[in-house]
XYZ file of C-alpha atoms in Angstrom:
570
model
C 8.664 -29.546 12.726
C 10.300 -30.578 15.843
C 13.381 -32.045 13.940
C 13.153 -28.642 12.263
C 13.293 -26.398 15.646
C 16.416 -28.895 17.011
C 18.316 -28.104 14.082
C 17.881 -24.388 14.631
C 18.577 -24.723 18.153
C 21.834 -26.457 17.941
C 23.364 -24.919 14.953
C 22.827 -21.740 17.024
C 24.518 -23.109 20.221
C 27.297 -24.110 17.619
C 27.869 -20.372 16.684
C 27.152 -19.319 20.361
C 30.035 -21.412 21.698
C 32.442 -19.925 19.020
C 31.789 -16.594 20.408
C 33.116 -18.015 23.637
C 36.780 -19.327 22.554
C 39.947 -17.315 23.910
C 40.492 -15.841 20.937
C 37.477 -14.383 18.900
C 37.142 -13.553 14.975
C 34.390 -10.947 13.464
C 33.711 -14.081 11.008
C 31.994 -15.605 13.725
C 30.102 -12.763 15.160
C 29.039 -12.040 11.479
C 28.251 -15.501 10.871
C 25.769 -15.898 13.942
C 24.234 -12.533 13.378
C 23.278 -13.788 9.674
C 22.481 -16.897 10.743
C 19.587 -15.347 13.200
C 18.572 -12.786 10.750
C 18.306 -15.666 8.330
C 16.026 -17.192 10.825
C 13.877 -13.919 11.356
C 13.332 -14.271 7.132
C 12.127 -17.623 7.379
C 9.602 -16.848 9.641
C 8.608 -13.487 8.110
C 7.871 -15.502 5.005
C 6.413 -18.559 7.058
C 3.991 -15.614 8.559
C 2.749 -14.566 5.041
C 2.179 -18.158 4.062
C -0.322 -19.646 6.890
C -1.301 -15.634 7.417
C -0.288 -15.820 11.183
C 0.259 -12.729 12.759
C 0.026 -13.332 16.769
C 2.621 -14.424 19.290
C 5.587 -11.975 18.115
C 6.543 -11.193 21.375
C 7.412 -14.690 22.315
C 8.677 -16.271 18.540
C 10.661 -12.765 16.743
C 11.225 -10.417 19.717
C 14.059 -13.036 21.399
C 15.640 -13.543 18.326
C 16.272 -9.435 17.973
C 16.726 -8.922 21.365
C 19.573 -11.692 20.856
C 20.801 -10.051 17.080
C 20.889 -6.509 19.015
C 22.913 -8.309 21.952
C 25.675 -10.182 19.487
C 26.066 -6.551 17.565
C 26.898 -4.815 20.936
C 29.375 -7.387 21.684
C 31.028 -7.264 17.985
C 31.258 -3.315 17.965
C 32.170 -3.168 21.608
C 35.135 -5.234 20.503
C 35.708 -4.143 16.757
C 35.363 0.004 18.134
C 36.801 0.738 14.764
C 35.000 -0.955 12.285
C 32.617 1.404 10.814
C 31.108 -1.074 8.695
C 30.168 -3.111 11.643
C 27.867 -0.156 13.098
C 26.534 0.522 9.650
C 25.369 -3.184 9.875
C 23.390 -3.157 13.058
C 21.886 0.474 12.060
C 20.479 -0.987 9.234
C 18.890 -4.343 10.844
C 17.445 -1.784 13.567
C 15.956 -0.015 10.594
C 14.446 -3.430 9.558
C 13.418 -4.755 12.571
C 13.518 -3.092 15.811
C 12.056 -0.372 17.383
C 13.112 3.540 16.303
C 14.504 3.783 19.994
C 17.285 1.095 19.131
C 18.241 2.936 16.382
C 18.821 6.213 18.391
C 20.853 4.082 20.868
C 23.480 2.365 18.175
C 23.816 5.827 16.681
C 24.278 7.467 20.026
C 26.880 4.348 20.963
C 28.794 5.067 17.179
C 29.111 8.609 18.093
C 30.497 8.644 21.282
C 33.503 6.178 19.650
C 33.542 8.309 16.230
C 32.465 11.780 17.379
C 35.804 12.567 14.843
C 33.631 11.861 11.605
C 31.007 14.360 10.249
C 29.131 11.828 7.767
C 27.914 9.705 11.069
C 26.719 13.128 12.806
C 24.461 13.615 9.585
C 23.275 10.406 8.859
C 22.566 10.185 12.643
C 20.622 13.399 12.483
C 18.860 12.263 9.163
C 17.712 9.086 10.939
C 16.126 11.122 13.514
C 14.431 13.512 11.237
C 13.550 10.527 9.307
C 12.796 7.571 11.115
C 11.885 9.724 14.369
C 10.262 12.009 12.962
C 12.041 14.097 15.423
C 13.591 17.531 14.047
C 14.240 18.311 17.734
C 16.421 15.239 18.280
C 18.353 15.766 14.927
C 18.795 20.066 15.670
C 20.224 18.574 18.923
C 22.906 16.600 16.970
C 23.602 18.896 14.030
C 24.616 21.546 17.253
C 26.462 18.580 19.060
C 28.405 18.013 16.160
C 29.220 21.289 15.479
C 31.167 21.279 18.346
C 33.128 18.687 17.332
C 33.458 20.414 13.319
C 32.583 24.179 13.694
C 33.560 24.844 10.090
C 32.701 21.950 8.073
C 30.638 22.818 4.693
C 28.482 19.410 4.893
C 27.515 19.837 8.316
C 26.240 23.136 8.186
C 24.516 22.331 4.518
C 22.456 19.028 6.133
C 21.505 20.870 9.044
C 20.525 24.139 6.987
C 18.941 21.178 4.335
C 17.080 20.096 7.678
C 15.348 23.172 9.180
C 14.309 23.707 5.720
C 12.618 20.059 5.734
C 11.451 20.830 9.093
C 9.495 24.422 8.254
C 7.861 22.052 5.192
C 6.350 19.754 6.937
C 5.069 22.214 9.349
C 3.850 24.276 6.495
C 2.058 21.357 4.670
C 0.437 20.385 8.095
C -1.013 23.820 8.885
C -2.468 23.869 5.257
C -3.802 20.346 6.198
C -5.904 21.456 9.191
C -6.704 24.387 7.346
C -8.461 22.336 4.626
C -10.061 20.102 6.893
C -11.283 23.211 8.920
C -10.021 22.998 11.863
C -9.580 24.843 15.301
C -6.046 25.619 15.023
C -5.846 26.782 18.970
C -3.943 24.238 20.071
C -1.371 23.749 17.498
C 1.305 26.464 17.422
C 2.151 27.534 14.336
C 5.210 30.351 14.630
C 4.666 32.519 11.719
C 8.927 33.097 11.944
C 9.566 29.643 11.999
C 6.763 28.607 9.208
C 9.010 31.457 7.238
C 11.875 29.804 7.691
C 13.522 32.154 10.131
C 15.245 28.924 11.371
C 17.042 28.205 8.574
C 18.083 31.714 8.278
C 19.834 31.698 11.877
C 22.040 28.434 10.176
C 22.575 30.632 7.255
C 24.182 33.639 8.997
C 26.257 31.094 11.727
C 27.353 28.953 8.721
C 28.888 32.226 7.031
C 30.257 33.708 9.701
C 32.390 30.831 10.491
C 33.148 29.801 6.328
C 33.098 32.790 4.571
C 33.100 31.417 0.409
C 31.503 32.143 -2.513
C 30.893 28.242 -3.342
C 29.341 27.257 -0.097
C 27.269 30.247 -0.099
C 25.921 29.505 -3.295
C 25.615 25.482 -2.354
C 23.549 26.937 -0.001
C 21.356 28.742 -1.907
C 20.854 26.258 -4.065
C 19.380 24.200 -0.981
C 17.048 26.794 -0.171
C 16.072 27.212 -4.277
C 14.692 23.358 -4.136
C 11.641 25.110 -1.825
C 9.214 27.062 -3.240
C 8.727 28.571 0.484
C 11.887 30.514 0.448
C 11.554 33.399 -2.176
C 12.770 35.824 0.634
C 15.144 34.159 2.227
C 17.122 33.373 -1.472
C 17.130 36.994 -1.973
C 18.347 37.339 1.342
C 21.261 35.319 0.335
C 21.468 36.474 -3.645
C 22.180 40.304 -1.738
C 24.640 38.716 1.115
C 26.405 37.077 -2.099
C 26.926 40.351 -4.503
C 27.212 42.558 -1.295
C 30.644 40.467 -0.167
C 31.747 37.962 -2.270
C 32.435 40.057 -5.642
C 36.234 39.259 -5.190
C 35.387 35.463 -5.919
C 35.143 34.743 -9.650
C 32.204 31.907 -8.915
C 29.822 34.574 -7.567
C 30.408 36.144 -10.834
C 29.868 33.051 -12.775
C 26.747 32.617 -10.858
C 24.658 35.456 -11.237
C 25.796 35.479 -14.723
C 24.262 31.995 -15.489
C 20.764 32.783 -13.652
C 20.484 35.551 -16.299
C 19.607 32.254 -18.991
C 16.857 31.414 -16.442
C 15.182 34.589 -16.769
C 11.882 34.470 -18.837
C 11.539 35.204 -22.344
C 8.852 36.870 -24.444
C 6.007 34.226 -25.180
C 4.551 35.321 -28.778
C 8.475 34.733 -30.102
C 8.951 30.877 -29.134
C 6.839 29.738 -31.465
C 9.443 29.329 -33.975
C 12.925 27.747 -33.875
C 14.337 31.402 -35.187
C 12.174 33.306 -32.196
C 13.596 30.326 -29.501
C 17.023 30.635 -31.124
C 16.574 34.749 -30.985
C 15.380 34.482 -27.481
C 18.625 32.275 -26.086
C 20.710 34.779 -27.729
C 19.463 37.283 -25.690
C 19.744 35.532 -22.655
C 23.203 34.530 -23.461
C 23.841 38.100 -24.129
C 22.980 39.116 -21.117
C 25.065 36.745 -19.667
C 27.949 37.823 -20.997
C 27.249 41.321 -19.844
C 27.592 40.060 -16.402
C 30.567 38.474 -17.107
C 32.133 41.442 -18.645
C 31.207 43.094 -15.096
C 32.857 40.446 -13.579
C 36.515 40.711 -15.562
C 36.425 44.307 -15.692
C 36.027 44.033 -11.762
C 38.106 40.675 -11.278
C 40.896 40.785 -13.957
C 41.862 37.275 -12.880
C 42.463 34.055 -14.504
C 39.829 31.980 -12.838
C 37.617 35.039 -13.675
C 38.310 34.219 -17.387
C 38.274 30.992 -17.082
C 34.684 30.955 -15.906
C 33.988 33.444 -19.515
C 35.550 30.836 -21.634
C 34.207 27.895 -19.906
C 30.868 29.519 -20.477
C 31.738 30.064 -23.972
C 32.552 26.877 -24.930
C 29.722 24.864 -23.294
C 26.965 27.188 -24.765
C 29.439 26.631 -28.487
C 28.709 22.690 -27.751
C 25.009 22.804 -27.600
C 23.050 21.737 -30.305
C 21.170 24.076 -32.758
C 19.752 23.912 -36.172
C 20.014 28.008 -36.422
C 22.999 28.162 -38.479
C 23.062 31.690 -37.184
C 23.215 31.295 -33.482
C 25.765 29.118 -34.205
C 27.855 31.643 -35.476
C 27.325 34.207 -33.107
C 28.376 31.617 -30.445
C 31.438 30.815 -32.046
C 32.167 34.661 -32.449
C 32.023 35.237 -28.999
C 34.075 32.639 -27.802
C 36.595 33.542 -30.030
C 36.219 37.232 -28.976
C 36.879 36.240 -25.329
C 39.726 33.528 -25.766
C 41.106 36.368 -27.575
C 41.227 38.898 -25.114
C 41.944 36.647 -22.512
C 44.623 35.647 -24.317
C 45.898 39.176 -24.284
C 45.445 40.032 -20.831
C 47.680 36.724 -20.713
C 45.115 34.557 -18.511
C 43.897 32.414 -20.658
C 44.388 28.433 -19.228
C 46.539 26.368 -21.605
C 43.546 23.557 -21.835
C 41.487 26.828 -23.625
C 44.423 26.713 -26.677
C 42.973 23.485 -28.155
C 39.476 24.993 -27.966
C 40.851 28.233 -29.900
C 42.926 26.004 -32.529
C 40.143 23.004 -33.113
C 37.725 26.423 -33.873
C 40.183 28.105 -36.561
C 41.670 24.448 -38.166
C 37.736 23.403 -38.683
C 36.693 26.847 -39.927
C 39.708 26.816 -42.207
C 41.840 30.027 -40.912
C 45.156 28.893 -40.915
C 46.780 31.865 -40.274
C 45.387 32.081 -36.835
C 45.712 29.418 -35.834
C 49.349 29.109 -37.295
C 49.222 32.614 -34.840
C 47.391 31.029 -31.899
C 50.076 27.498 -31.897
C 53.057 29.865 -31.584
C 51.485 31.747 -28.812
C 50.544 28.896 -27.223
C 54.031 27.899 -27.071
C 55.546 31.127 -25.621
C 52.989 31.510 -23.244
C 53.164 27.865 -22.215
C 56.995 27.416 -23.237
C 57.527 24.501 -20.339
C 54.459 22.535 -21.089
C 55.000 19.347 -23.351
C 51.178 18.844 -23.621
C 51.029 22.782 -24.954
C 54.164 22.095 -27.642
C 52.820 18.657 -28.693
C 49.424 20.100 -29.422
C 50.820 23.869 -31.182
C 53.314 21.291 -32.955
C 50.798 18.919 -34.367
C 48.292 21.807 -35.450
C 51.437 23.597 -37.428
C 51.940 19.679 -39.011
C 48.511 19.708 -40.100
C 48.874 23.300 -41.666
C 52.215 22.374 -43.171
C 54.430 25.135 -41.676
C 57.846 25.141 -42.538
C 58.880 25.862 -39.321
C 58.050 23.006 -37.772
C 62.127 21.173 -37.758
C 63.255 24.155 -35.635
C 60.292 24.427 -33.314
C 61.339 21.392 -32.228
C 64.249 21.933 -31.303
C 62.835 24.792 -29.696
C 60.297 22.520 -27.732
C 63.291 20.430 -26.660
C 65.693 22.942 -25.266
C 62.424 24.471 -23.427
C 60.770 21.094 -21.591
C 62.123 19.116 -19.259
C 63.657 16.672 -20.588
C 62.068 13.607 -18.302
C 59.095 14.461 -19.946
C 60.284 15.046 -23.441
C 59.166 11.981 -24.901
C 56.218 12.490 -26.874
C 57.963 15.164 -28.271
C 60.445 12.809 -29.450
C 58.248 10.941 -30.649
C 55.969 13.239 -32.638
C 59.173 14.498 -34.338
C 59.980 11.201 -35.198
C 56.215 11.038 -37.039
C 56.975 14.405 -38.488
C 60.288 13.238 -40.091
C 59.494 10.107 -41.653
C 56.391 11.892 -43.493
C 58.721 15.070 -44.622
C 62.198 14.859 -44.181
C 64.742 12.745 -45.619
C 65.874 9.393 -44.531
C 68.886 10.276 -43.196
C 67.383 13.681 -41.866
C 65.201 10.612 -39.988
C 68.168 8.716 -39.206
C 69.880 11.825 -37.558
C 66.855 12.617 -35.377
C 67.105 8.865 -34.366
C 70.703 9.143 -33.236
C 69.966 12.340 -31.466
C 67.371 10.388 -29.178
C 69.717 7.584 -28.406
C 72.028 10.023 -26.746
C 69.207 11.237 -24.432
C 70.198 11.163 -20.614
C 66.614 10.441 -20.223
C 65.992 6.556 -20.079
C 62.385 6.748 -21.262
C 63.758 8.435 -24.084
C 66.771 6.577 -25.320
C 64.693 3.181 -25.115
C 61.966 4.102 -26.892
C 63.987 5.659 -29.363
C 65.696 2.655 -29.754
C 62.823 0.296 -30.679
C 61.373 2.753 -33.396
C 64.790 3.328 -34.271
C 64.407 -0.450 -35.301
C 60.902 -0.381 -36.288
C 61.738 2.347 -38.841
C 64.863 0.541 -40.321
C 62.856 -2.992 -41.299
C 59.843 -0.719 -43.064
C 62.890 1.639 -44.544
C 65.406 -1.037 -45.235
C 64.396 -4.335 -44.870
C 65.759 -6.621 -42.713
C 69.560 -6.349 -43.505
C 68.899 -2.551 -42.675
C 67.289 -3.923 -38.820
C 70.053 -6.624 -38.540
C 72.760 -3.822 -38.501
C 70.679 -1.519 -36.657
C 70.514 -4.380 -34.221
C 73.612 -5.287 -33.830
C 74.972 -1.868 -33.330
C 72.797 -0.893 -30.807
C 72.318 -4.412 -28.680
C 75.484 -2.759 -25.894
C 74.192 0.422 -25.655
C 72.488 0.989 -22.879
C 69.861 1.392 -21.574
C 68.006 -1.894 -23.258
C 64.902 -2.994 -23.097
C 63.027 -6.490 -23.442
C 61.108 -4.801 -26.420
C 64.395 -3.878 -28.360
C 65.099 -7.489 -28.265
C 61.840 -9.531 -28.585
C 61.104 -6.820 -31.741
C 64.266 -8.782 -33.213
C 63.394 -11.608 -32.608
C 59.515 -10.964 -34.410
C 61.430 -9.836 -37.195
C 63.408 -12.466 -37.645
C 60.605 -14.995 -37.542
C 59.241 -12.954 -40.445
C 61.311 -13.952 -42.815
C 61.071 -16.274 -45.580
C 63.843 -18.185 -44.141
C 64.331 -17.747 -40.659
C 67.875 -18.736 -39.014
C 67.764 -20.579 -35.852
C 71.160 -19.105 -35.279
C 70.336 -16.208 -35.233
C 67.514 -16.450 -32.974
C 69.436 -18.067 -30.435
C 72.069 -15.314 -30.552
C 68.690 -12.914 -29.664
C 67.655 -15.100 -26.922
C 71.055 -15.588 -25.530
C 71.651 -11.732 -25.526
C 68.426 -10.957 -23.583
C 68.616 -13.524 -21.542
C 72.197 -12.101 -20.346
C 69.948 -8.931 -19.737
C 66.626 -9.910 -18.253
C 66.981 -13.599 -17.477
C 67.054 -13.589 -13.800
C 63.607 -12.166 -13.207
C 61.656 -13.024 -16.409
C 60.162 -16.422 -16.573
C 58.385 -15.766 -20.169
C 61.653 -15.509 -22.091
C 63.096 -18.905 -21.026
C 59.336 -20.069 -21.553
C 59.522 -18.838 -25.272
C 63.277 -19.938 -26.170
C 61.838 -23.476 -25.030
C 59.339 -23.165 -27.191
C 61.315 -21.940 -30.096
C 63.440 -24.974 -29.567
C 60.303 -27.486 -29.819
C 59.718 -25.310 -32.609
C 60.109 -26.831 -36.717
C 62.666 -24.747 -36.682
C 64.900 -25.765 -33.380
C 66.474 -29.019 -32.130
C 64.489 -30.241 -29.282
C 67.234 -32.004 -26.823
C 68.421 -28.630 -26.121
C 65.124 -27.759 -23.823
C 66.442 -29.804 -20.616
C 69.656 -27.647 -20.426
C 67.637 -24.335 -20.916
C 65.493 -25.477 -18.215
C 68.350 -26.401 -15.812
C 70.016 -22.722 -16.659
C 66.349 -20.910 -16.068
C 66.470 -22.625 -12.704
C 69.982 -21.481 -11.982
C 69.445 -18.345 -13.304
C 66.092 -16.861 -12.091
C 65.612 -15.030 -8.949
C 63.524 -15.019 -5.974
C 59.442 -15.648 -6.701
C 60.204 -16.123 -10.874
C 61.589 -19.466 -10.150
C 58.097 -20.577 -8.784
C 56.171 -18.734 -11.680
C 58.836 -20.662 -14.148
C 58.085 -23.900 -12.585
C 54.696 -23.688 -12.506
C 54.077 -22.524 -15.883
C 56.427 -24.942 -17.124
C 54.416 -27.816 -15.810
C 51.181 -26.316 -17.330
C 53.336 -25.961 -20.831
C 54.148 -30.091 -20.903
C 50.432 -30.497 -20.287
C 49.250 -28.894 -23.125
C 47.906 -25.723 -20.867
C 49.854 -23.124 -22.214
């Protein structure tokens, strides 16, 4: 036991005297602090063991008192690190007194008065650990000072009061019960109503005056079953003057599904199913307030989104089904017409006609989608692919359309999808044309990927004579890419009879084109030379040009990997 306690004692002095050097590291700080907490475990657990529970003053209380001390020190030199503070609120929580805790918050504060998540979690660890809803009011006010219009603030603190007129509640119902004298508690019949709260409410949205955090905070005050006036309260601040905000809208249109229903009809899945029609209906009655009132996009938006989740939900009535789907496609419709319908609502509208097998709208809804949406690739490429599917013979020129519309750094799955298009109903040379077309484009993305498929498509059209004179044809053009080459070079290894020749002519060329700055490719023509195929004492002059010829870090990365190649690594 003795050996024991010198062990502790001088691997603590050892981590005492680093704190002392000239120049300090956190490491070292955060080393002894674990090291005593470490300690503190050990005897917690040596406590449990031989059920010893006297003496705490003189064996654990040093040891905190001497944690506590170290953590002052770190975060009076590391005034920045947030983490650090986070650290020694949490051992306070574990084992020191609530007092410490209110000290290392107030200490954090005063360096990071700048952050409004500290100011809460402060005020929550009052509330808490405290048990003090004085203490955190105090610094929900304080730091309001510091953030008079930040949303989270003013939510904890009205989340707080709220907490606060609970527990008052629940204790006056507690004496109540047990029957007793009441005289000398006082028991505010404003504050047990949560008048409290209510003074947050109206100095919260006087200073931030939106729909959404009004409604985030009546959705605070919904979680307690205490606060029946004071939601109405905030349900009549809300329609009285916020109806030019599409959520409020949106809102009081969804609270119509929570309204009840008529019992004797629920029995059955047609009476449920009747019932959530009705409540959707009357949904949508508020929202047709709302975009008669707020002909706006985000107003729609909120209708279709609406739409479309109740569309997803899962019923067996085949019927509500339908009368979903009719209403969604009622609204896209119109919204479509008052021409503020988002472009993400198109694929909704199309997937809905394609799967219920009315081609002519959607045939009607892609080319709309295209004029009203004439810059977006994501809006062609999904009104192109929909016309594909339907087989419209309009398609080639719509293209070309799509093309002369976009911008043509983004153009490329355009390209590409035309490509897809034309090898499933064009001719090869139609194919061939569209190829050539790409090649030319001033966009690099464009011309290289072009390119490989350009290559791709002659080896599955023509074979490999077809992709050797593709190849060679296009290996000056630039721009090139490693792809365009190493695609070659695959091919060529497919064959029957693969030349050597040849695939040194492939690795020469893209090694006059990448070979200062990529390792691999020297790696693999190495390898192709050790190959059945290559001759062997031509590796030691490939090496020597890879290290004359790569650049900067790749020569390391060459060497390296080279060494784990002889050994069999690689």
């Amino acid at each position: 036991m003795k050996m024991k306690r010198r062990s502790i004692i001088k691997r603590a002095t050892a981590l005492e005297y680093k704190l002392h050097r000239l120049i300090v590291n956190k490491e070292d700080f955060i080393a002894y602090i674990q090291y005593e907490i470490n300690v503190l475990e050990l005897i917690k657990k040596r406590r449990a063991h031989i059920h010893y529970n006297f003496k705490r003053e003189e064996i654990e209380f040093p040891i905190i008192h001497r944690i506590n001390s170290i953590f002052r020190r770190a975060t009076n030199k590391w005034k920045d690190d947030v983490q650090l503070w986070f650290s020694h609120v949490a051992f306070c929580k574990k084992w020191t007194t609530k007092n410490q805790i209110s000290k290392v918050f107030s200490a954090m504060l005063a360096i990071h008065p700048d952050k409004p998540a500290l100011w809460i979690m402060a005020a929550k660890s009052e509330l808490e650990d405290r048990d003090s809803s004085e203490s955190a009011r105090h610094l929900f006010l304080r730091a309001l000072r510091f953030h008079p219009n930040n949303k989270k603030v003013y939510q904890e603190y009205f989340r707080m009061e709220l907490l606060h007129c609970e527990k008052l509640r629940k204790q006056k119902q507690e004496l109540e019960m047990a029957e007793m004298d009441l005289g000398e508690y006082e028991f505010s019949p404003e504050i047990l109503s949560g008048k409290l709260a209510e003074v947050v409410y109206r100095d919260a949205t006087g200073k931030i005056k939106e729909a959404e955090f009004v409604i985030s905070l009546l959705n605070i005050a919904a979680i307690f079953d205490f606060t029946k006036e004071l939601q109405d309260s905030i349900l009549q601040d809300l329609q009285t003057n916020y109806t030019e905000d599409s959520l409020t809208w949106d809102f009081m249109a969804k609270r119509e599904l929570e309204a009840p229903g008529v019992g004797e009809e629920l029995q059955s899945a047609k009476g449920r199913a009747s019932d959530v029609n009705r409540r959707e209906e009357r949904c949508c009655q508020v929202y047709e307030e709302g975009v008669t009132s707020l002909n706006t996009e985000p107003m729609w938006t909120c209708y279709v989104a609406f739409c479309v989740e109740r569309l997803k939900r899962k019923t067996n009535v085949q019927e509500l089904k339908e009368q979903r789907q009719e209403r969604l496609l009622g609204v896209l419709q119109r919204a479509h017409d008052s021409s503020l319908l988002k472009e993400n609502y198109y694929q909704n509208w199309l997937q809905i006609l394609l799967s219920s097998g009315d081609a002519e709208g959607a045939a009607r809804v892609a080319m709309a989608a295209t004029q009203r949406y004439s810059q977006s690739v994501s809006a062609w490429s999904l009104s192109l692919e929909a016309l594909m599917h339907l087989g419209s013979g309009d398609v080639g020129r719509l293209f070309q359309d799509a093309l002369t519309h976009v911008n043509p750094k983004e153009s490329l799955p355009l390209w590409q999808l035309q490509v897809q298009w034309s090898v499933a109903n064009q001719s090869p040379e139609e194919t061939e044309a569209i190829f050539k077309r790409g090649l030319l484009s001033p966009v690099a993305a464009v011309a290289i990927e072009m390119k490989k498929s350009y290559l791709d498509w002659s080896y599955s059209t023509g074979g490999y004579k077809k992709a050797r004179k593709t190849f060679t044809s296009l290996q000056e053009n630039r721009p090139l890419s490693k792809a365009f080459f190493t695609r070659m070079i695959e091919i060529e290894k497919e064959q029957e009879n693969p030349k050597m020749n040849n695939l040194r002519d492939y690795y020469e060329r893209v090694l006059q084109e990448f070979g200062t700055s990529d390792e691999d490719l020297w790696l693999q023509y190495i390898q192709e030379e050790l190959g059945p195929l290559g001759q062997p004492e031509k590796c030691g002059k490939i090496h020597w040009r890879a290290m004359k010829f790569l650049e900067g870090e790749s020569v390391e990365r060459f060497t390296s990997k080279y060494t784990l190649f002889q050994a069999g690594h690689i």
